[in-house]
Tab-separated table of C-alpha atoms in Angstrom:
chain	number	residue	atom	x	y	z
A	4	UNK	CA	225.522	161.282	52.901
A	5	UNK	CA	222.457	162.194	55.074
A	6	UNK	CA	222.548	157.907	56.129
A	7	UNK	CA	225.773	157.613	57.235
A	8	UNK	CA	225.900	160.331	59.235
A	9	UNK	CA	222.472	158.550	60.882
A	10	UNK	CA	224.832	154.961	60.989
A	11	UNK	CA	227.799	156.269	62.874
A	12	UNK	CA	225.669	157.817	65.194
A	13	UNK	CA	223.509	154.597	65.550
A	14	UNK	CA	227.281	152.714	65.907
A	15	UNK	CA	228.481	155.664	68.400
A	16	UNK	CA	225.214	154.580	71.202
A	17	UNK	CA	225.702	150.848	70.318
A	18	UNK	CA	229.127	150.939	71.073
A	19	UNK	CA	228.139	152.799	74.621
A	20	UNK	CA	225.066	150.192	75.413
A	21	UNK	CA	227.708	148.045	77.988
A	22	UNK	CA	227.401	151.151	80.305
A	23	UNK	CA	224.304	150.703	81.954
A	24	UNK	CA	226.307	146.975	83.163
A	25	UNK	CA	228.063	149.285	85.213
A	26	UNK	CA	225.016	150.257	87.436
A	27	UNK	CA	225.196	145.638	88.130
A	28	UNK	CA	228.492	146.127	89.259
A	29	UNK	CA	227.950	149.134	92.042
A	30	UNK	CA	225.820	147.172	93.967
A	31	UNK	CA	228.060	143.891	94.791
A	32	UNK	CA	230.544	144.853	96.874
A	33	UNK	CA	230.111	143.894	100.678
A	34	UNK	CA	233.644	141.676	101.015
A	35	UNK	CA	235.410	144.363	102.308
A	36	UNK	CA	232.509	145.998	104.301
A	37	UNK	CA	232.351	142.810	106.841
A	38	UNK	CA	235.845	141.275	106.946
A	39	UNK	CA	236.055	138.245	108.245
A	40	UNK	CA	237.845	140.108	111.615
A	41	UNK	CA	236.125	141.412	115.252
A	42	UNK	CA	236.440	144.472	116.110
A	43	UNK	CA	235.167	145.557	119.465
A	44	UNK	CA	231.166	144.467	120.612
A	45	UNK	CA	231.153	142.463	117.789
A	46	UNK	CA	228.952	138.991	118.158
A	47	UNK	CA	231.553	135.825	118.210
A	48	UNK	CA	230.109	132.437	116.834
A	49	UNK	CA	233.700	130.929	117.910
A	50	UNK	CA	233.716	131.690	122.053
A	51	UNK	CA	230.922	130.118	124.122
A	52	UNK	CA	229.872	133.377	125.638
A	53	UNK	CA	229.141	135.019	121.995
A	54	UNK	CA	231.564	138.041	122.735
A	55	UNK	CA	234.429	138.730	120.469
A	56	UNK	CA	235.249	141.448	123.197
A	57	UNK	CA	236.159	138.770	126.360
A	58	UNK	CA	236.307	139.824	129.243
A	59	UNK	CA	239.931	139.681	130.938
A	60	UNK	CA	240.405	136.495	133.424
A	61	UNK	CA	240.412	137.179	137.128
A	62	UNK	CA	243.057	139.302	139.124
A	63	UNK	CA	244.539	140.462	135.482
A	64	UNK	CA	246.736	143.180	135.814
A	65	UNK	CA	247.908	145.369	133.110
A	66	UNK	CA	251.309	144.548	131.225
A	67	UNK	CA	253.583	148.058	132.851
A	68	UNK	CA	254.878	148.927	135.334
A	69	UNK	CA	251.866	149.041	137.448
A	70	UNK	CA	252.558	147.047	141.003
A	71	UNK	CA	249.159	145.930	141.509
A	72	UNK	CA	249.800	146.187	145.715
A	73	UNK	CA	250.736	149.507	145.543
A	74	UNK	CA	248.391	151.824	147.648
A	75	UNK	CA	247.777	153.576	144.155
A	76	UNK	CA	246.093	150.642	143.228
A	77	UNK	CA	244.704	149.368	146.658
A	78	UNK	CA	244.041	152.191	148.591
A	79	UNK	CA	245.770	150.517	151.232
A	80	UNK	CA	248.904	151.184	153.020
A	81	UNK	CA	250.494	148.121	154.260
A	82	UNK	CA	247.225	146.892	154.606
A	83	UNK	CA	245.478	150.024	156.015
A	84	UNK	CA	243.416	152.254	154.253
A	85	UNK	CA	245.528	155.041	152.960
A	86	UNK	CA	245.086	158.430	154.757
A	87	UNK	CA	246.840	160.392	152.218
A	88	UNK	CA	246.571	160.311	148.292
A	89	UNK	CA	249.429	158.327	146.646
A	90	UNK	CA	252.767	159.833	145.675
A	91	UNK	CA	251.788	159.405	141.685
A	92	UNK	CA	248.855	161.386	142.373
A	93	UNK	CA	249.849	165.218	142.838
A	94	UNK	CA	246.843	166.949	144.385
A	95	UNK	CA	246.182	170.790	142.388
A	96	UNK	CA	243.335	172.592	141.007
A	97	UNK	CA	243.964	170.400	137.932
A	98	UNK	CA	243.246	167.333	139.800
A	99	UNK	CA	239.782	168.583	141.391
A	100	UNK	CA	238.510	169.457	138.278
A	101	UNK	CA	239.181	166.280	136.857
A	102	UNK	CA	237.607	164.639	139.935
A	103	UNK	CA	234.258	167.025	139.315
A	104	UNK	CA	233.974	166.170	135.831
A	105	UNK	CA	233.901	162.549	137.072
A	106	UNK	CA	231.998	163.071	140.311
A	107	UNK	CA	229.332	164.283	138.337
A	108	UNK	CA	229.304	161.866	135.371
A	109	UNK	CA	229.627	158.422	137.592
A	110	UNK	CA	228.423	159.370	141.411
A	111	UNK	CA	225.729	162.695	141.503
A	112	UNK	CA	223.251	160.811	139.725
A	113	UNK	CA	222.573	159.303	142.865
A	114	UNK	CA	224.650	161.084	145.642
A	115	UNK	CA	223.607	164.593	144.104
A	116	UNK	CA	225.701	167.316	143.155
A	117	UNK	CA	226.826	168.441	146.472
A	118	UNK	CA	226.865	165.061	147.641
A	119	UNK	CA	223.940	165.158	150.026
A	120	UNK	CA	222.178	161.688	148.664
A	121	UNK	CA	219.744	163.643	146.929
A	122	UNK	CA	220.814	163.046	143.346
A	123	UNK	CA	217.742	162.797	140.688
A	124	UNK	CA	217.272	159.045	140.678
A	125	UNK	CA	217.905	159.021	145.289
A	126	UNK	CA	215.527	161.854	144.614
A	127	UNK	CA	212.602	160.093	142.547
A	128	UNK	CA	213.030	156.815	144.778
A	129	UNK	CA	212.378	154.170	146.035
A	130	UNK	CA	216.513	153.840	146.755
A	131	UNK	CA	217.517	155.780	149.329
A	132	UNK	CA	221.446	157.101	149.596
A	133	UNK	CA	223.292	158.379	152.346
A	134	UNK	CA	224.662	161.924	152.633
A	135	UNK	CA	228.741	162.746	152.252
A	136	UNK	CA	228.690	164.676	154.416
A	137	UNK	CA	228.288	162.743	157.981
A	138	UNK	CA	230.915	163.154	160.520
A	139	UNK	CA	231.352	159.307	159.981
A	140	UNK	CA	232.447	159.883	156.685
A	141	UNK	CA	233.911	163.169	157.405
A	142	UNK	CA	236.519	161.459	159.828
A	143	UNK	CA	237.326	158.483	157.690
A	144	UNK	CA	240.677	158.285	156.157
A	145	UNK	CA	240.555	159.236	151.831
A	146	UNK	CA	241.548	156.077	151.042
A	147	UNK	CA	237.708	154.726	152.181
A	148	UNK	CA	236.618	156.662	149.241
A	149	UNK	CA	238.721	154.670	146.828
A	150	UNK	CA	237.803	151.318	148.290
A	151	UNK	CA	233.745	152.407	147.881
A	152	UNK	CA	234.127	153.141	144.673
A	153	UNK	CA	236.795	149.893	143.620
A	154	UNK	CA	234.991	147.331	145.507
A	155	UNK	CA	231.381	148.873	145.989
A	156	UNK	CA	229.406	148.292	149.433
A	157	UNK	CA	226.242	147.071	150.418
A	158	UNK	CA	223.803	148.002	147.578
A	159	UNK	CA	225.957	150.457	146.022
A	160	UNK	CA	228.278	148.563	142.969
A	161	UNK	CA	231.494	148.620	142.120
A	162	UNK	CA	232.829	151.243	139.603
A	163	UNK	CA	236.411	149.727	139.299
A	164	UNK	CA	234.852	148.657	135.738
A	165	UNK	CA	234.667	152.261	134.541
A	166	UNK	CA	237.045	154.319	136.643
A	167	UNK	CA	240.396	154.120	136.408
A	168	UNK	CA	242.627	154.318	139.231
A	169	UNK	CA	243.991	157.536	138.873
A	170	UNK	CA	240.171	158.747	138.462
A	171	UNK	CA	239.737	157.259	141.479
A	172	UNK	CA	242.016	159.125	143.897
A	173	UNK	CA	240.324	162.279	141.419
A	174	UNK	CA	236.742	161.646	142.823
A	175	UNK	CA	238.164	161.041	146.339
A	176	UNK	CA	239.687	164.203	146.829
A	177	UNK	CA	236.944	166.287	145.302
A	178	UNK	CA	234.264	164.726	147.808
A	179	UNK	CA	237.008	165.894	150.250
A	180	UNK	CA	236.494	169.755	148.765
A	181	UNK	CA	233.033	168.561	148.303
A	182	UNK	CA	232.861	167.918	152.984
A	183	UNK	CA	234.857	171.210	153.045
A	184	UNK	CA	232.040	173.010	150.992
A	185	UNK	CA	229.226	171.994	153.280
A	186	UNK	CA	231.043	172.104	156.777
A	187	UNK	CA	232.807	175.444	156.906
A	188	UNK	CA	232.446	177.591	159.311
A	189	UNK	CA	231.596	181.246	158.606
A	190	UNK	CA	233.384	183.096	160.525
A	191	UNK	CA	236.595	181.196	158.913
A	192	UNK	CA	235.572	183.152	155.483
A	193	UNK	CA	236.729	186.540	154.458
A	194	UNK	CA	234.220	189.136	153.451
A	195	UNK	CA	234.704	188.538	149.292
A	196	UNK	CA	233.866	185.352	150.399
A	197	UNK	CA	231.027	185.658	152.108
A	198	UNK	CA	229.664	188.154	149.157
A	199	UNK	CA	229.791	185.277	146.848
A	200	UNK	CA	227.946	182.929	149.165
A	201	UNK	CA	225.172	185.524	149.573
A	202	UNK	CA	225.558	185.486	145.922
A	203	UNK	CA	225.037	182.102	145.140
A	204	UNK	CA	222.138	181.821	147.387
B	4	UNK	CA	213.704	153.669	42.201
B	5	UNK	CA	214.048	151.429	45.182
B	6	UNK	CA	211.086	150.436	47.796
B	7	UNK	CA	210.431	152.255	50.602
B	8	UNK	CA	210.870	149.621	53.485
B	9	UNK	CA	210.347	152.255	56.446
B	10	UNK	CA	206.878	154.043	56.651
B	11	UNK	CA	206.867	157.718	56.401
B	12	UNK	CA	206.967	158.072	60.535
B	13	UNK	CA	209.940	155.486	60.667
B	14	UNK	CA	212.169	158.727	61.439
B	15	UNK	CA	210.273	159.887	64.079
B	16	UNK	CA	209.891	156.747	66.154
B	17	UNK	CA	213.070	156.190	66.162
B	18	UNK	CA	214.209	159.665	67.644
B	19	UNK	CA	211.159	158.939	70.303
B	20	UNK	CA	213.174	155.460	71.280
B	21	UNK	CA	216.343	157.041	71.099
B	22	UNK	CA	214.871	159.909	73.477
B	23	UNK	CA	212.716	157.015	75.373
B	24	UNK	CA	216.344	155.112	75.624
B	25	UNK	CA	218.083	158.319	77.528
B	26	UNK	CA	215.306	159.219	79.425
B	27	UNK	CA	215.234	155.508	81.210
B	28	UNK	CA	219.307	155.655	81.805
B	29	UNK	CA	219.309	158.747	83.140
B	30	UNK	CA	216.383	158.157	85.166
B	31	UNK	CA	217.331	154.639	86.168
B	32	UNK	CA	220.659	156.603	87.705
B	33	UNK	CA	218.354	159.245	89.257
B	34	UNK	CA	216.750	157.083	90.909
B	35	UNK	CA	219.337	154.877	92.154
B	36	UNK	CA	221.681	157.899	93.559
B	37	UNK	CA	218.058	159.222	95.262
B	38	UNK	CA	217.526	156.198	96.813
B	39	UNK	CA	221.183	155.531	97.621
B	40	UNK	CA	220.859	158.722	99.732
B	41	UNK	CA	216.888	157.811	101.346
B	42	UNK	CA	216.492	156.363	104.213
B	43	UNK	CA	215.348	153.375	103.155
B	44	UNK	CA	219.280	152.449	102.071
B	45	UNK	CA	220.822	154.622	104.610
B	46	UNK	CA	218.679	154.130	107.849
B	47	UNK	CA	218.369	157.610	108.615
B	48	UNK	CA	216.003	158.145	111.542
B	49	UNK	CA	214.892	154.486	111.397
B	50	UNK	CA	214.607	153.187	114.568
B	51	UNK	CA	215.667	149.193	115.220
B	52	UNK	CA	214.198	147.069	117.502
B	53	UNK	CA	216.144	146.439	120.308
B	54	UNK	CA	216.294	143.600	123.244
B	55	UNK	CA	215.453	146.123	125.619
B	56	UNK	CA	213.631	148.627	124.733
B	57	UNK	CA	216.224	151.301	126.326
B	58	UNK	CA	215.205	155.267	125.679
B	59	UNK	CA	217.914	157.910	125.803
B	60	UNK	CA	215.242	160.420	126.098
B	61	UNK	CA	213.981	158.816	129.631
B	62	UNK	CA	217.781	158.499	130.892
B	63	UNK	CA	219.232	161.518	129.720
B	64	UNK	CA	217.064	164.463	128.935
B	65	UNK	CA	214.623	163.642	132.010
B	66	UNK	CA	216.977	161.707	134.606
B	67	UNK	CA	220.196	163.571	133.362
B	68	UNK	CA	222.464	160.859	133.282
B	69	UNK	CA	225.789	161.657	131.656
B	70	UNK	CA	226.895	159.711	128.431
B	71	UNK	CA	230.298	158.402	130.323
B	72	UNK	CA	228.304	156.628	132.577
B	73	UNK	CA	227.208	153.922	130.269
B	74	UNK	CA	229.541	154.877	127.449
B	75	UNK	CA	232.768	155.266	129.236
B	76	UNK	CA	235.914	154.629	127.175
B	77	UNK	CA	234.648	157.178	124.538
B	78	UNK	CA	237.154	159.332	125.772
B	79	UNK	CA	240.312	156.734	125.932
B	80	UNK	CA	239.502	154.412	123.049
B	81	UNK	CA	238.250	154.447	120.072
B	82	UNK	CA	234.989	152.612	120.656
B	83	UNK	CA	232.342	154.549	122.820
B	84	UNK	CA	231.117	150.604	123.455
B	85	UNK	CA	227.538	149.625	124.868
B	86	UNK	CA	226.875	149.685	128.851
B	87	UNK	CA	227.725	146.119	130.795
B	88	UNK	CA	224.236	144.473	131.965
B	89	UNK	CA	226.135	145.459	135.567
B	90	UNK	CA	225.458	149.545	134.767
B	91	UNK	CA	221.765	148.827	134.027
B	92	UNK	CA	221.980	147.305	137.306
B	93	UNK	CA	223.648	149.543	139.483
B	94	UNK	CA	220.034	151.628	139.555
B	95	UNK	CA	217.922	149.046	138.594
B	96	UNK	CA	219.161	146.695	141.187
B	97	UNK	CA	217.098	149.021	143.121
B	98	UNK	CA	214.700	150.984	140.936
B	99	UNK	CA	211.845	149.206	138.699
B	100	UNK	CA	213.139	146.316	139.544
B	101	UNK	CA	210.006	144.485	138.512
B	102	UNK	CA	209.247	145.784	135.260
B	103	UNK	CA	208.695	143.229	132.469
B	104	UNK	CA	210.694	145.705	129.992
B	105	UNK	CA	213.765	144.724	132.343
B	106	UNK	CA	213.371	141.378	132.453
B	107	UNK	CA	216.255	140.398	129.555
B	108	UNK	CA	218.364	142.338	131.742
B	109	UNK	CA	218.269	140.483	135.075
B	110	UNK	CA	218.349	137.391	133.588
B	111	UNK	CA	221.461	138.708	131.530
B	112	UNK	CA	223.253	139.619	135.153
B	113	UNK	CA	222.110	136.437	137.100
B	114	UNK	CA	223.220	134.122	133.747
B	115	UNK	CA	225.874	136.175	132.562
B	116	UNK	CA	224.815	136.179	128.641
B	117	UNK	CA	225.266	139.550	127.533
B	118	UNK	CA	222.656	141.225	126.130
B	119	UNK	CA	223.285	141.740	122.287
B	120	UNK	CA	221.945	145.383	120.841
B	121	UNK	CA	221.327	146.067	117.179
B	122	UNK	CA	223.928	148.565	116.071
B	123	UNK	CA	222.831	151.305	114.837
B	124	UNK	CA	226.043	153.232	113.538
B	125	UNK	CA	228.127	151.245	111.522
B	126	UNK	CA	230.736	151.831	109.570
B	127	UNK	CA	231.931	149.401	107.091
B	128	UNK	CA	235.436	147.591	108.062
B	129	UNK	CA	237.988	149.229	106.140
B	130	UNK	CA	237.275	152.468	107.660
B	131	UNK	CA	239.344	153.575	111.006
B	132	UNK	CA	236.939	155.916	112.988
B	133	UNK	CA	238.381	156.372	116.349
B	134	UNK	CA	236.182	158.825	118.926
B	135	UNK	CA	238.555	159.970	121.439
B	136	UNK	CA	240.533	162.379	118.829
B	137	UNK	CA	237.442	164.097	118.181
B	138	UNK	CA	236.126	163.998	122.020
B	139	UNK	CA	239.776	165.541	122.764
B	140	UNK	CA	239.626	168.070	119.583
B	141	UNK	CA	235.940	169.639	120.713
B	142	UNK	CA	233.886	167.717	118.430
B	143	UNK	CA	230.357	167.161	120.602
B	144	UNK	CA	228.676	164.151	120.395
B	145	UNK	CA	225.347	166.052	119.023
B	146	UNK	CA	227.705	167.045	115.902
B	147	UNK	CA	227.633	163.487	114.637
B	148	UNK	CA	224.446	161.282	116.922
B	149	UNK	CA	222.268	164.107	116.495
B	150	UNK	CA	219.573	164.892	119.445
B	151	UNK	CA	220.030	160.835	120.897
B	152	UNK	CA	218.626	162.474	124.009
B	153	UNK	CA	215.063	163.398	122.485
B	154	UNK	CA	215.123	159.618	120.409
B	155	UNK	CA	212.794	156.647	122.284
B	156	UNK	CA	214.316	154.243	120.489
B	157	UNK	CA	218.050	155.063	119.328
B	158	UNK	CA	218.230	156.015	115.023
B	159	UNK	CA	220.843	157.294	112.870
B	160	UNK	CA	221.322	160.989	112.672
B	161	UNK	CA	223.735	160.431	109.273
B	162	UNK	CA	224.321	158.266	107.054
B	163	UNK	CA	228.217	157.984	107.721
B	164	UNK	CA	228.869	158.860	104.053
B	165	UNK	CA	232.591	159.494	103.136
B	166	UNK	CA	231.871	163.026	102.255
B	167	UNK	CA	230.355	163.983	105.381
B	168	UNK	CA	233.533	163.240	107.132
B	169	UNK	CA	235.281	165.073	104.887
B	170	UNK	CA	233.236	168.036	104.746
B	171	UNK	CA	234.214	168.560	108.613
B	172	UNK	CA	237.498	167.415	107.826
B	173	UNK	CA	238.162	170.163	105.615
B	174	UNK	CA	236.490	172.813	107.562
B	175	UNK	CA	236.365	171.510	111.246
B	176	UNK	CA	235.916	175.107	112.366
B	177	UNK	CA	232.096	174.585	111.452
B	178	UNK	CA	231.663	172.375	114.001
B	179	UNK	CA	233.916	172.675	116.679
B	180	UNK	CA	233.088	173.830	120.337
B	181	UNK	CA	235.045	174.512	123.308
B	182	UNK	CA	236.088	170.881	125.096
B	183	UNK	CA	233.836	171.593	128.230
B	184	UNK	CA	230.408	171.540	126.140
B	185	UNK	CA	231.139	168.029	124.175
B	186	UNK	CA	228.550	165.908	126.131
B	187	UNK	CA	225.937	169.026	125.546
B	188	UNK	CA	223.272	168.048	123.741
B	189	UNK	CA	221.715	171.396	123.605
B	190	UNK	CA	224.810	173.236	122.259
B	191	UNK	CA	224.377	175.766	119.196
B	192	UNK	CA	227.259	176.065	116.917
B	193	UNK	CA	226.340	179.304	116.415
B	194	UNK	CA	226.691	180.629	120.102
B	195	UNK	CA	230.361	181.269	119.123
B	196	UNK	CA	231.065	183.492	116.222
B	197	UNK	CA	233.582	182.090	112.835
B	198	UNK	CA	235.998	183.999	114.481
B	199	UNK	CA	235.664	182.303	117.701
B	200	UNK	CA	235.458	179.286	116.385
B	201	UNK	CA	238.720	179.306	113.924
B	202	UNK	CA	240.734	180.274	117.321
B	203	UNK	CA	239.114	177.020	118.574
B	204	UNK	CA	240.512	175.702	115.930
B	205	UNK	CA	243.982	177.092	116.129
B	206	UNK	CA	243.802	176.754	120.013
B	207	UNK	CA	243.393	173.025	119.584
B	208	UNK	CA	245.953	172.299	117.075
B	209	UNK	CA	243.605	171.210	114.185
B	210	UNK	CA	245.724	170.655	111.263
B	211	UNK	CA	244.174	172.902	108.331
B	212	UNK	CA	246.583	172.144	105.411
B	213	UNK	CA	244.503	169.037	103.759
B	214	UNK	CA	246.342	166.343	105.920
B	215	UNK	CA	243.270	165.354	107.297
B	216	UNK	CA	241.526	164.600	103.805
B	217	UNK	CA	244.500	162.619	103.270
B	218	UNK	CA	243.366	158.887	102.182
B	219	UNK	CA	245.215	156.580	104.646
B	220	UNK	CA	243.845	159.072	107.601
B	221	UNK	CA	240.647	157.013	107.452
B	222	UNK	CA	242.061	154.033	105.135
B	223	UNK	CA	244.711	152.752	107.026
């Protein structure tokens, strides 16, 4: 009685002995973890370069309806540069925002927060950036701004990578509030004004 | 009366291998699920060698440089994506522009080879991840990279185990901040009380019925 008690639980853990087969299986599975597909920044054996992510051929412009003359995407105005933001770009408190939360991400590194040229790395040298706020730049027409920042000048690059268009205009007009800021005259402020400059100081 | 064919201790050896046999499964397991979760499997706070030996600390706790500048789409897209040899260059076009360290980088922008970095987060390929939801729904980048801005040399903050995305799936309002303070890296959850955070929460539109534990959300 006692012994076949003992032999069905002997049968019961031999019948149960594959399971520890199971821990073989866990570890082969890597098919599906690298499909044979790119996704983006992936390295590409099959284009000379080694980038599955290629880079667009020159003077691409996007499938829309994007005209890639218009002055939102030039900056230009039959050939001039623009002295007014575009008509797709409607210029609020929502717009200056945006252009802050750019200005500072992509230009005050260098051209500083208030755009004086004294932004951390202009700051800790040896490259040297100009102020915003000359009466050179104060004078020029807004679309200037967009063509610095499409087509880059002298040592400064282009950001036309990064930026998107309508960023663009953004940035421009908040350096505009940006001049404003730092070439006001006091006695155009009113008192509350003037409290929260004294304030601020 | 039969002969004995098992010594008198026959009973107990065999209870000591049948104990002996449980012991090793269950510690073969153990020690399988602990290393599973180590960082020797999962990379956790493992730096990698990289071309360049590029230190988030240095560009953005010390020279405050915002994420978006090198990782711009993370926004738009769904891949934050590594910085073109041409942002390196826009400063160092100018500044420590002979250091050796940099050399694999001006001889990527005067050849045009990219540079190729070791990633670092992975996740495998049938999982969609896609960053600008969660840039969009208040979700910082600390939550998920950890401090990058104190790390040398870049290493995982998490493992990037299903159940971790689920656990903020399920209760987002752990996590979540206001949309201004995503590229913080020195943001406390806990500067905002539950209750602040679950009108975050509401505020943003988070679903909270289970749709985002839902399989094909990630599995698609």
């Amino acid at each position: 009685m006692k012994y076949s008690i003992r032999q069905s639980i002997l049968a019961r853990v031999v019948r149960l002995a594959w399971l520890p087969l199971c821990l073989v299986l866990v570890a082969c599975h890597v098919d599906m973890y690298d499909q044979p597909k790119y996704k983006p920044n992936d390295v590409s054996n099959f284009f000379p370069d080694g980038r599955a992510m290629q880079p667009p051929p020159a003077n691409t412009v996007p499938l829309n309806s994007y005209n890639p003359n218009s002055p939102l995407m030039t900056g230009r105005v039959e050939g001039q540069l623009a002295d007014q933001l575009p008509p797709e770009i409607k210029l609020d408190a929502a717009l200056l925002a945006h252009g802050q939360s750019r200005y500072n991400a992509f230009c005050a590194p260098c051209h500083g927060l208030v755009g004086d040229g004294q932004g951390v790395i202009a700051y800790r040298g040896p490259m040297t950036v100009p102020s915003l706020h000359q009466d050179r730049l104060r004078t020029v027409p807004i679309g200037y701004f967009f063509d610095v920042i499409t087509n880059g000048i002298g040592r400064m690059y282009s950001y036309a990578a990064r930026i998107p268009p309508e960023d663009r205009w953004a940035i421009a007009a908040y350096i505009r509030a940006l001049q404003l800021s730092q070439n006001t005259d006091v006695a155009l402020l009113s008192e509350a004004e003037l409290e929260r400059v004294k304030a601020g100081r | 009366m039969s002969a004995q064919i098992f010594p008198r201790n026959a009973n107990a050896i065999f209870l000591a291998s049948l104990f002996g046999l449980v012991m090793l499964i269950v510690g073969t397991i153990a020690a399988m699920v602990g290393f599973y979760l180590s960082p020797w499997y999962t990379d956790v706070g493992v730096a990698k060698a990289q071309p360049v030996p590029f230190s988030h600390k240095h560009h953005v706790s010390e020279l405050k440089i915002d994420c978006r500048y090198c990782h711009a789409t993370v926004e738009k897209a769904a891949h934050a994506g590594f910085p073109a040899t041409e942002t390196c260059m826009s400063c160092h076009s100018q500044v420590w522009t002979t250091s050796p360290l940099l050399e694999v980088v001006r001889t990527s922008y005067q050849t045009g080879e990219p540079v190729v970095w070791n990633r670092i987060y992975d996740l495998p390929d049938f999982v969609y991840f896609n960053h600008s939801i969660h840039i969009a729904k208040g979700i910082g980048c600390s939550s998920c990279h950890g401090r990058i801005d104190q790390q040398q040399l870049a290493a995982k903050a998490q493992p990037l185990y299903m159940g971790w995305c689920l656990g903020c799936h399920r209760a987002p309002e752990d996590h979540i901040r206001p949309r201004e303070e995503v590229f913080n890296m020195e943001w406390d959850v806990n500067s905002l009380s539950l209750a602040e955070r679950q009108q975050l929460v509401k505020e943003y539109q988070i679903p909270t019925d289970g749709r985002l534990t839902n399989c094909f959300v990630c599995h698609r």
